[in-house]
Amino acid sequence: MPTSQIPMEGEKDAAAVPRCVGCGSPVQRLYVQYSPGNIRLMKCDKCKAVADPYIECEFMIILIDLILHKVEAYRHLLFNMLYLDSDAYKGVLQSSVLAYIFLDAYKISFLNTATLDFNSLLSAIWCCTKILTGALVENFLFMLFILVGLEFVLKLSYNIKRYREVMSAIIISSYLKLFLLSTMVWEFPLSVIHIVNVFVLSSNIVALRVVTQSKISWCVGICCLAHGARILIDHWLLELL
Ligand SMILES: [Zn+2]
């Protein structure tokens, strides 16, 4: 008797339903497993293509397609690889939030290297406090702009679950921020920070489009607005430090 990785209907809520990576339609299951290592990929009822061919791909292939901003890879990541509301998803989210706040704090200190004063313990503590506060404020306002933009455009009627889905997608799709870790090891020009920001912006646009299924123009507008606000906050912090 073949088994499936998707429980029967009723055991999971709608958010856990996998999607076809080609058309985005919900599918009952992605594959049927006959024995360990012996699976058959299921087809989508709507587009008749294999629902998620990434299941058989190495992680590097998925990562390359994510970097290339393929919508199919984002659907695999957000709907099929990390089920919304699953424990794995929550764990990845919590780790990502902590990592991003740390990296944003590092980015602020990187942009203000010349003006930071770490000569005494007190001034170092004061600088770290300001940098960390700046990173928290920056991320809070960024997410607020995204949600306000969505409410204005998509009329989510203050649906908390939809908000969480969007916030999760934005957080997960900001994975390119991790590239900032390399600037801790190797010396890079300041422009690298801006290049990373542009890649994060484009990744956020794709993720927003995937999770909301709205027009690309709206997603571009909302993400550009939120990232613009983030840049203004960065400049404001630059003057404060
Ligand atoms: Zn399909």
PDB file of N, CA and C in Angstrom, residues 53 68 73 84 89 94 104 110 157 171 173 199 221:
ATOM      1  N   PRO A  53       8.608  19.168  -9.053  1.00  0.00           N
ATOM      2  CA  PRO A  53       9.799  18.396  -9.447  1.00  0.00           C
ATOM      3  C   PRO A  53      11.003  18.670  -8.559  1.00  0.00           C
ATOM      4  N   LEU A  68      18.188  32.805  -8.742  1.00  0.00           N
ATOM      5  CA  LEU A  68      17.734  33.273 -10.063  1.00  0.00           C
ATOM      6  C   LEU A  68      16.304  33.819 -10.003  1.00  0.00           C
ATOM      7  N   ALA A  73      10.638  27.951  -7.686  1.00  0.00           N
ATOM      8  CA  ALA A  73      11.498  27.629  -6.541  1.00  0.00           C
ATOM      9  C   ALA A  73      10.962  28.281  -5.260  1.00  0.00           C
ATOM     10  N   LEU A  84       3.654  26.219   6.081  1.00  0.00           N
ATOM     11  CA  LEU A  84       3.267  27.299   6.982  1.00  0.00           C
ATOM     12  C   LEU A  84       2.676  26.711   8.255  1.00  0.00           C
ATOM     13  N   TYR A  89       8.960  25.321  10.233  1.00  0.00           N
ATOM     14  CA  TYR A  89       8.799  26.682   9.690  1.00  0.00           C
ATOM     15  C   TYR A  89       9.013  27.708  10.790  1.00  0.00           C
ATOM     16  N   GLN A  94      12.202  31.889  13.533  1.00  0.00           N
ATOM     17  CA  GLN A  94      12.809  32.479  14.730  1.00  0.00           C
ATOM     18  C   GLN A  94      14.313  32.671  14.540  1.00  0.00           C
ATOM     19  N   ASP A 104      21.574  43.228  10.436  1.00  0.00           N
ATOM     20  CA  ASP A 104      21.226  44.648  10.234  1.00  0.00           C
ATOM     21  C   ASP A 104      22.004  45.531  11.201  1.00  0.00           C
ATOM     22  N   PHE A 110      28.733  48.860  10.191  1.00  0.00           N
ATOM     23  CA  PHE A 110      29.619  48.890   9.011  1.00  0.00           C
ATOM     24  C   PHE A 110      29.526  50.244   8.310  1.00  0.00           C
ATOM     25  N   SER A 157      -8.481  42.897   5.416  1.00  0.00           N
ATOM     26  CA  SER A 157      -9.462  43.010   6.505  1.00  0.00           C
ATOM     27  C   SER A 157      -8.859  42.593   7.846  1.00  0.00           C
ATOM     28  N   ILE A 171      10.345  37.355   5.518  1.00  0.00           N
ATOM     29  CA  ILE A 171      11.515  37.005   6.347  1.00  0.00           C
ATOM     30  C   ILE A 171      12.341  35.910   5.659  1.00  0.00           C
ATOM     31  N   SER A 173      12.415  35.074   2.548  1.00  0.00           N
ATOM     32  CA  SER A 173      12.991  35.496   1.262  1.00  0.00           C
ATOM     33  C   SER A 173      14.108  36.527   1.425  1.00  0.00           C
ATOM     34  N   PHE A 199      19.275  42.900  -4.033  1.00  0.00           N
ATOM     35  CA  PHE A 199      18.918  41.481  -4.188  1.00  0.00           C
ATOM     36  C   PHE A 199      17.828  41.081  -3.183  1.00  0.00           C
ATOM     37  N   GLY A 221       5.631  47.887  -5.993  1.00  0.00           N
ATOM     38  CA  GLY A 221       5.334  49.151  -5.315  1.00  0.00           C
ATOM     39  C   GLY A 221       5.446  49.039  -3.801  1.00  0.00           C
TER      40      GLY A 221
END
